[in-house]
Amino acid sequence: MMASVRLKELYKRFDKVVAIDGVSLDIPDGDFVVLLGPSGCGKTTTLRCIAGLESPDSGEIWIGDSIVNDLPPKDRDVAMVFQNYALYPHMKVYDNLAFPLKMRKVEKNEIDRRVKDVADLLGISHLLDRKPRQLSGGEQQRVALGRAIIRRPRVFLMDEPLSNLDAKLRLFMRAELKRLQRELKTTTVYVTHDQAEALAMADKIAVMNKGKVQQYDDPNAIYNNPANVFVATFIGSPPMNMIRAAIRQEGSNVVLDAGSFSYTLSPEYSEVLLRNLQSSEVFLGVRPERLILTVEKVPSSVFLSEVYVVEHQGANMVVDLKIDSEIIKAIAPPLPLNIGQRVWVGFDEENIHIYDGKTEKLIV
Ligand SMILES: Nc1ncnc2c1ncn2[C@@H]1O[C@H](COP(=O)(O)OP(=O)(O)OP(=O)(O)O)[C@@H](O)[C@H]1O
Ligand SMILES: [Mg+2]
């Protein structure tokens, strides 16, 4: 029933636009994999290639243990859920759900049983007699999901299925969808440009940019060990701070010179950096929640900066800090801070990421 999905060196261009630029992905059977990236990075095109709605210029698409490049969509045994649910407006919910089975000439009693099962699973049994226009956005989305799962396809393909919902319903539905996928254990490829959604839902995330997979890993690794500057600054809210710094050697230590402050690395970090560095500059990356703000100087303090603005978020606050003409962001527990006040900013070495200034790849 279920199946893995494998993409090997997929390329697709539209005239001069390279939409997919050598994508290889191994999606294990039963996994929930999210394609995450900015607008235009090739997510939908990749999904449509898997569905068979688009054919790649080169590369292989595997579902289970066969290549499906030459199979028409209907023979691939995949179900796609789109952003706009595309329900049949003139049909009741019951008939919308039954439709894919009717098309496949499933027997009437069997259809009835499966419609009721799926409606039960999705909590829409009380809506079966309504038309789509008599449903809320979340209810319509559940019907669309129901229509996809009722066939019990080998693979679900979902393209921003929650993006038409309001913020609260979206949070609710993303948890529901994840629970449903765990229950059905159907291999799922899910497209979004929302990093929080990706972190929350995925077994593995493929971060894409400009038609290429930048990193393919579990959410924890993507967050804590971003492989390059793009991934580091795409993930997180606010994203990772990136400070450009020149490097200078002092004995067995490397000093990162950011202009407005400098930071001396331990001999261990220095050694790794010098061994792998390809340029004389680096990006020093620190997540906002890893910055330590104090009014008095403490051992971890690295530089003094000025509070530019403070945004309260309930349990925490986001503090914008000015160093020279740059703004960096810190997440801190509520502190009595005023605009213009000077505070010490620091971090622990184990919480920083250093990226090569030229290749933008993670060094340490
Ligand atoms: N049918 C098409 N004809 C021409 N160009 C296309 C076509 N489909 C996609 N493209 C281009 O290919 C690139 C990738 O598009 P794609 O729709 O895959 O991006 P996406 O990651 O899904 O973006 P979004 O988040 O905005 O939906 C874009 O530059 C887009 O303009
Ligand atoms: Mg898209």
PDB file of C-alpha atoms in Angstrom, residues 86-278:
ATOM      1  CA  ALA A  86     -11.290  22.598  -5.522  1.00  0.00           C
ATOM      2  CA  LEU A  87     -14.393  20.922  -4.156  1.00  0.00           C
ATOM      3  CA  TYR A  88     -17.277  20.357  -6.542  1.00  0.00           C
ATOM      4  CA  PRO A  89     -19.631  23.219  -5.589  1.00  0.00           C
ATOM      5  CA  HIS A  90     -22.844  21.596  -6.792  1.00  0.00           C
ATOM      6  CA  MET A  91     -22.246  18.332  -4.927  1.00  0.00           C
ATOM      7  CA  LYS A  92     -22.995  17.651  -1.291  1.00  0.00           C
ATOM      8  CA  VAL A  93     -20.074  16.796   0.984  1.00  0.00           C
ATOM      9  CA  TYR A  94     -21.091  13.143   0.793  1.00  0.00           C
ATOM     10  CA  ASP A  95     -20.797  13.128  -2.999  1.00  0.00           C
ATOM     11  CA  ASN A  96     -17.575  15.112  -2.963  1.00  0.00           C
ATOM     12  CA  LEU A  97     -16.062  12.398  -0.787  1.00  0.00           C
ATOM     13  CA  ALA A  98     -17.629   9.574  -2.797  1.00  0.00           C
ATOM     14  CA  PHE A  99     -16.562  10.960  -6.168  1.00  0.00           C
ATOM     15  CA  PRO A 100     -13.024   9.482  -6.393  1.00  0.00           C
ATOM     16  CA  LEU A 101     -14.441   6.057  -5.538  1.00  0.00           C
ATOM     17  CA  LYS A 102     -17.323   6.348  -8.030  1.00  0.00           C
ATOM     18  CA  MET A 103     -14.774   7.179 -10.713  1.00  0.00           C
ATOM     19  CA  ARG A 104     -13.020   3.947  -9.855  1.00  0.00           C
ATOM     20  CA  LYS A 105     -16.289   2.030  -9.981  1.00  0.00           C
ATOM     21  CA  VAL A 106     -16.144   0.979  -6.354  1.00  0.00           C
ATOM     22  CA  GLU A 107     -19.295  -0.827  -5.275  1.00  0.00           C
ATOM     23  CA  LYS A 108     -22.049   1.296  -3.672  1.00  0.00           C
ATOM     24  CA  ASN A 109     -22.062  -0.271  -0.198  1.00  0.00           C
ATOM     25  CA  GLU A 110     -18.287  -0.088  -0.028  1.00  0.00           C
ATOM     26  CA  ILE A 111     -18.448   3.615  -1.008  1.00  0.00           C
ATOM     27  CA  ASP A 112     -20.992   4.308   1.698  1.00  0.00           C
ATOM     28  CA  ARG A 113     -18.888   2.547   4.310  1.00  0.00           C
ATOM     29  CA  ARG A 114     -15.716   4.398   3.358  1.00  0.00           C
ATOM     30  CA  VAL A 115     -17.386   7.821   3.158  1.00  0.00           C
ATOM     31  CA  LYS A 116     -18.717   7.301   6.677  1.00  0.00           C
ATOM     32  CA  ASP A 117     -15.335   6.087   7.957  1.00  0.00           C
ATOM     33  CA  VAL A 118     -13.465   9.043   6.508  1.00  0.00           C
ATOM     34  CA  ALA A 119     -16.104  11.532   7.694  1.00  0.00           C
ATOM     35  CA  ASP A 120     -15.819  10.041  11.151  1.00  0.00           C
ATOM     36  CA  LEU A 121     -12.031  10.219  11.103  1.00  0.00           C
ATOM     37  CA  LEU A 122     -12.118  13.891  10.107  1.00  0.00           C
ATOM     38  CA  GLY A 123     -15.011  14.872  12.337  1.00  0.00           C
ATOM     39  CA  ILE A 124     -17.283  15.962   9.478  1.00  0.00           C
ATOM     40  CA  SER A 125     -20.042  13.344   9.765  1.00  0.00           C
ATOM     41  CA  HIS A 126     -22.594  16.049  10.572  1.00  0.00           C
ATOM     42  CA  LEU A 127     -21.764  17.925   7.357  1.00  0.00           C
ATOM     43  CA  LEU A 128     -22.397  15.204   4.790  1.00  0.00           C
ATOM     44  CA  ASP A 129     -25.641  16.748   3.507  1.00  0.00           C
ATOM     45  CA  ARG A 130     -24.259  20.258   3.041  1.00  0.00           C
ATOM     46  CA  LYS A 131     -22.867  21.899  -0.065  1.00  0.00           C
ATOM     47  CA  PRO A 132     -19.314  23.326   0.046  1.00  0.00           C
ATOM     48  CA  ARG A 133     -20.555  26.935   0.166  1.00  0.00           C
ATOM     49  CA  GLN A 134     -22.357  26.132   3.428  1.00  0.00           C
ATOM     50  CA  LEU A 135     -19.050  25.218   5.093  1.00  0.00           C
ATOM     51  CA  SER A 136     -16.361  27.250   6.848  1.00  0.00           C
ATOM     52  CA  GLY A 137     -12.829  27.316   5.425  1.00  0.00           C
ATOM     53  CA  GLY A 138     -11.598  24.731   7.910  1.00  0.00           C
ATOM     54  CA  GLU A 139     -14.531  22.444   7.170  1.00  0.00           C
ATOM     55  CA  GLN A 140     -13.947  22.751   3.424  1.00  0.00           C
ATOM     56  CA  GLN A 141     -10.306  21.916   3.980  1.00  0.00           C
ATOM     57  CA  ARG A 142     -11.247  18.802   5.893  1.00  0.00           C
ATOM     58  CA  VAL A 143     -13.536  17.686   3.080  1.00  0.00           C
ATOM     59  CA  ALA A 144     -10.672  18.222   0.619  1.00  0.00           C
ATOM     60  CA  LEU A 145      -8.414  16.094   2.820  1.00  0.00           C
ATOM     61  CA  GLY A 146     -11.128  13.485   3.073  1.00  0.00           C
ATOM     62  CA  ARG A 147     -11.415  13.331  -0.685  1.00  0.00           C
ATOM     63  CA  ALA A 148      -7.664  12.742  -0.888  1.00  0.00           C
ATOM     64  CA  ILE A 149      -7.466  10.023   1.749  1.00  0.00           C
ATOM     65  CA  ILE A 150     -10.602   8.107   0.808  1.00  0.00           C
ATOM     66  CA  ARG A 151      -8.838   6.406  -2.073  1.00  0.00           C
ATOM     67  CA  ARG A 152      -6.050   5.283   0.245  1.00  0.00           C
ATOM     68  CA  PRO A 153      -3.348   6.383  -2.165  1.00  0.00           C
ATOM     69  CA  ARG A 154       0.274   5.377  -1.708  1.00  0.00           C
ATOM     70  CA  VAL A 155       1.393   9.004  -1.407  1.00  0.00           C
ATOM     71  CA  PHE A 156      -0.178  12.308  -0.360  1.00  0.00           C
ATOM     72  CA  LEU A 157       1.031  15.457  -2.063  1.00  0.00           C
ATOM     73  CA  MET A 158      -0.075  18.673  -0.389  1.00  0.00           C
ATOM     74  CA  ASP A 159       0.592  22.169  -1.707  1.00  0.00           C
ATOM     75  CA  GLU A 160       0.091  24.803   1.017  1.00  0.00           C
ATOM     76  CA  PRO A 161      -3.196  23.184   2.045  1.00  0.00           C
ATOM     77  CA  LEU A 162      -3.657  25.429   5.100  1.00  0.00           C
ATOM     78  CA  SER A 163      -2.755  28.796   3.644  1.00  0.00           C
ATOM     79  CA  ASN A 164      -6.344  29.937   3.097  1.00  0.00           C
ATOM     80  CA  LEU A 165      -7.241  29.508   6.748  1.00  0.00           C
ATOM     81  CA  ASP A 166      -7.075  32.171   9.442  1.00  0.00           C
ATOM     82  CA  ALA A 167      -4.150  31.983  11.890  1.00  0.00           C
ATOM     83  CA  LYS A 168      -5.968  30.187  14.685  1.00  0.00           C
ATOM     84  CA  LEU A 169      -7.633  27.582  12.495  1.00  0.00           C
ATOM     85  CA  ARG A 170      -4.361  27.036  10.721  1.00  0.00           C
ATOM     86  CA  LEU A 171      -2.638  26.101  13.987  1.00  0.00           C
ATOM     87  CA  PHE A 172      -5.501  23.779  14.849  1.00  0.00           C
ATOM     88  CA  MET A 173      -5.545  22.125  11.420  1.00  0.00           C
ATOM     89  CA  ARG A 174      -1.794  21.637  11.303  1.00  0.00           C
ATOM     90  CA  ALA A 175      -1.946  19.587  14.494  1.00  0.00           C
ATOM     91  CA  GLU A 176      -4.951  17.671  13.152  1.00  0.00           C
ATOM     92  CA  LEU A 177      -3.224  16.982   9.867  1.00  0.00           C
ATOM     93  CA  LYS A 178      -0.095  15.745  11.568  1.00  0.00           C
ATOM     94  CA  ARG A 179      -2.109  13.422  13.819  1.00  0.00           C
ATOM     95  CA  LEU A 180      -4.019  12.127  10.794  1.00  0.00           C
ATOM     96  CA  GLN A 181      -0.819  11.436   8.887  1.00  0.00           C
ATOM     97  CA  ARG A 182       0.642   9.555  11.848  1.00  0.00           C
ATOM     98  CA  GLU A 183      -2.523   7.517  12.049  1.00  0.00           C
ATOM     99  CA  LEU A 184      -2.633   6.652   8.350  1.00  0.00           C
ATOM    100  CA  LYS A 185       1.160   6.365   8.019  1.00  0.00           C
ATOM    101  CA  THR A 186       0.918   7.407   4.383  1.00  0.00           C
ATOM    102  CA  THR A 187       4.045   8.887   2.830  1.00  0.00           C
ATOM    103  CA  THR A 188       3.387  12.626   2.568  1.00  0.00           C
ATOM    104  CA  VAL A 189       5.145  15.419   0.703  1.00  0.00           C
ATOM    105  CA  TYR A 190       3.923  18.756   1.997  1.00  0.00           C
ATOM    106  CA  VAL A 191       4.789  22.149   0.535  1.00  0.00           C
ATOM    107  CA  THR A 192       4.892  25.366   2.551  1.00  0.00           C
ATOM    108  CA  HIS A 193       6.815  28.618   2.745  1.00  0.00           C
ATOM    109  CA  ASP A 194       6.026  28.886   6.462  1.00  0.00           C
ATOM    110  CA  GLN A 195       9.075  27.797   8.453  1.00  0.00           C
ATOM    111  CA  ALA A 196       7.135  27.443  11.710  1.00  0.00           C
ATOM    112  CA  GLU A 197       4.685  25.091  10.004  1.00  0.00           C
ATOM    113  CA  ALA A 198       7.557  23.042   8.601  1.00  0.00           C
ATOM    114  CA  LEU A 199       9.311  22.763  11.969  1.00  0.00           C
ATOM    115  CA  ALA A 200       6.063  21.771  13.655  1.00  0.00           C
ATOM    116  CA  MET A 201       4.912  19.123  11.204  1.00  0.00           C
ATOM    117  CA  ALA A 202       7.826  17.484   9.440  1.00  0.00           C
ATOM    118  CA  ASP A 203       9.766  14.308  10.054  1.00  0.00           C
ATOM    119  CA  LYS A 204      12.257  15.796   7.622  1.00  0.00           C
ATOM    120  CA  ILE A 205      12.492  19.189   5.949  1.00  0.00           C
ATOM    121  CA  ALA A 206      13.999  19.885   2.530  1.00  0.00           C
ATOM    122  CA  VAL A 207      14.898  23.578   2.544  1.00  0.00           C
ATOM    123  CA  MET A 208      14.899  24.794  -1.063  1.00  0.00           C
ATOM    124  CA  ASN A 209      16.217  27.924  -2.729  1.00  0.00           C
ATOM    125  CA  LYS A 210      16.552  28.711  -6.428  1.00  0.00           C
ATOM    126  CA  GLY A 211      15.574  25.215  -7.506  1.00  0.00           C
ATOM    127  CA  LYS A 212      18.109  23.486  -5.271  1.00  0.00           C
ATOM    128  CA  VAL A 213      17.817  21.613  -2.004  1.00  0.00           C
ATOM    129  CA  GLN A 214      19.947  23.547   0.471  1.00  0.00           C
ATOM    130  CA  GLN A 215      19.610  21.090   3.337  1.00  0.00           C
ATOM    131  CA  TYR A 216      17.586  17.939   3.948  1.00  0.00           C
ATOM    132  CA  ASP A 217      17.382  16.965   7.570  1.00  0.00           C
ATOM    133  CA  ASP A 218      15.140  16.555  10.586  1.00  0.00           C
ATOM    134  CA  PRO A 219      13.692  19.771  12.085  1.00  0.00           C
ATOM    135  CA  ASN A 220      16.071  19.685  15.029  1.00  0.00           C
ATOM    136  CA  ALA A 221      19.167  19.567  12.825  1.00  0.00           C
ATOM    137  CA  ILE A 222      17.774  22.211  10.473  1.00  0.00           C
ATOM    138  CA  TYR A 223      17.206  24.545  13.418  1.00  0.00           C
ATOM    139  CA  ASN A 224      20.323  23.820  15.443  1.00  0.00           C
ATOM    140  CA  ASN A 225      22.797  23.108  12.691  1.00  0.00           C
ATOM    141  CA  PRO A 226      21.837  25.041   9.579  1.00  0.00           C
ATOM    142  CA  ALA A 227      24.225  24.052   6.799  1.00  0.00           C
ATOM    143  CA  ASN A 228      24.560  27.484   5.214  1.00  0.00           C
ATOM    144  CA  VAL A 229      23.662  31.147   5.604  1.00  0.00           C
ATOM    145  CA  PHE A 230      20.466  30.757   3.573  1.00  0.00           C
ATOM    146  CA  VAL A 231      19.041  28.010   5.802  1.00  0.00           C
ATOM    147  CA  ALA A 232      20.215  29.778   8.977  1.00  0.00           C
ATOM    148  CA  THR A 233      18.412  32.979   8.078  1.00  0.00           C
ATOM    149  CA  PHE A 234      15.300  31.349   6.593  1.00  0.00           C
ATOM    150  CA  ILE A 235      14.496  29.364   9.733  1.00  0.00           C
ATOM    151  CA  GLY A 236      13.545  30.860  13.075  1.00  0.00           C
ATOM    152  CA  SER A 237      11.439  33.818  14.088  1.00  0.00           C
ATOM    153  CA  PRO A 238      13.159  36.213  14.269  1.00  0.00           C
ATOM    154  CA  PRO A 239      15.834  34.453  12.180  1.00  0.00           C
ATOM    155  CA  MET A 240      19.453  33.926  13.141  1.00  0.00           C
ATOM    156  CA  ASN A 241      21.560  37.087  13.440  1.00  0.00           C
ATOM    157  CA  MET A 242      24.423  37.185  10.933  1.00  0.00           C
ATOM    158  CA  ILE A 243      27.321  39.478  11.656  1.00  0.00           C
ATOM    159  CA  ARG A 244      30.107  39.896   9.120  1.00  0.00           C
ATOM    160  CA  ALA A 245      33.585  39.651  10.643  1.00  0.00           C
ATOM    161  CA  ALA A 246      37.178  39.612   9.451  1.00  0.00           C
ATOM    162  CA  ILE A 247      39.502  37.062  10.978  1.00  0.00           C
ATOM    163  CA  ARG A 248      42.822  37.721  12.598  1.00  0.00           C
ATOM    164  CA  GLN A 249      45.207  35.302  14.256  1.00  0.00           C
ATOM    165  CA  GLU A 250      46.604  35.965  17.741  1.00  0.00           C
ATOM    166  CA  GLY A 251      48.809  33.071  18.807  1.00  0.00           C
ATOM    167  CA  SER A 252      46.726  29.908  18.643  1.00  0.00           C
ATOM    168  CA  ASN A 253      43.495  31.882  18.874  1.00  0.00           C
ATOM    169  CA  VAL A 254      41.460  33.397  16.091  1.00  0.00           C
ATOM    170  CA  VAL A 255      39.871  36.757  16.692  1.00  0.00           C
ATOM    171  CA  LEU A 256      36.638  37.584  14.872  1.00  0.00           C
ATOM    172  CA  ASP A 257      36.735  41.280  14.142  1.00  0.00           C
ATOM    173  CA  ALA A 258      33.281  42.679  13.461  1.00  0.00           C
ATOM    174  CA  GLY A 259      34.420  46.301  13.487  1.00  0.00           C
ATOM    175  CA  SER A 260      32.330  47.432  16.418  1.00  0.00           C
ATOM    176  CA  PHE A 261      33.515  44.535  18.582  1.00  0.00           C
ATOM    177  CA  SER A 262      35.834  41.574  18.450  1.00  0.00           C
ATOM    178  CA  TYR A 263      35.478  38.079  19.833  1.00  0.00           C
ATOM    179  CA  THR A 264      38.284  35.648  20.600  1.00  0.00           C
ATOM    180  CA  LEU A 265      37.610  32.020  19.751  1.00  0.00           C
ATOM    181  CA  SER A 266      38.948  29.140  21.842  1.00  0.00           C
ATOM    182  CA  PRO A 267      41.963  27.239  20.434  1.00  0.00           C
ATOM    183  CA  GLU A 268      39.637  24.339  19.505  1.00  0.00           C
ATOM    184  CA  TYR A 269      37.244  26.502  17.475  1.00  0.00           C
ATOM    185  CA  SER A 270      40.190  28.440  16.029  1.00  0.00           C
ATOM    186  CA  GLU A 271      41.837  25.265  14.793  1.00  0.00           C
ATOM    187  CA  VAL A 272      38.686  23.993  13.043  1.00  0.00           C
ATOM    188  CA  LEU A 273      38.090  27.404  11.535  1.00  0.00           C
ATOM    189  CA  LEU A 274      41.593  27.789  10.151  1.00  0.00           C
ATOM    190  CA  ARG A 275      41.562  24.267   8.738  1.00  0.00           C
ATOM    191  CA  ASN A 276      38.315  24.788   6.813  1.00  0.00           C
ATOM    192  CA  LEU A 277      38.148  28.464   5.972  1.00  0.00           C
ATOM    193  CA  GLN A 278      38.236  29.481   2.287  1.00  0.00           C
TER     194      GLN A 278
END
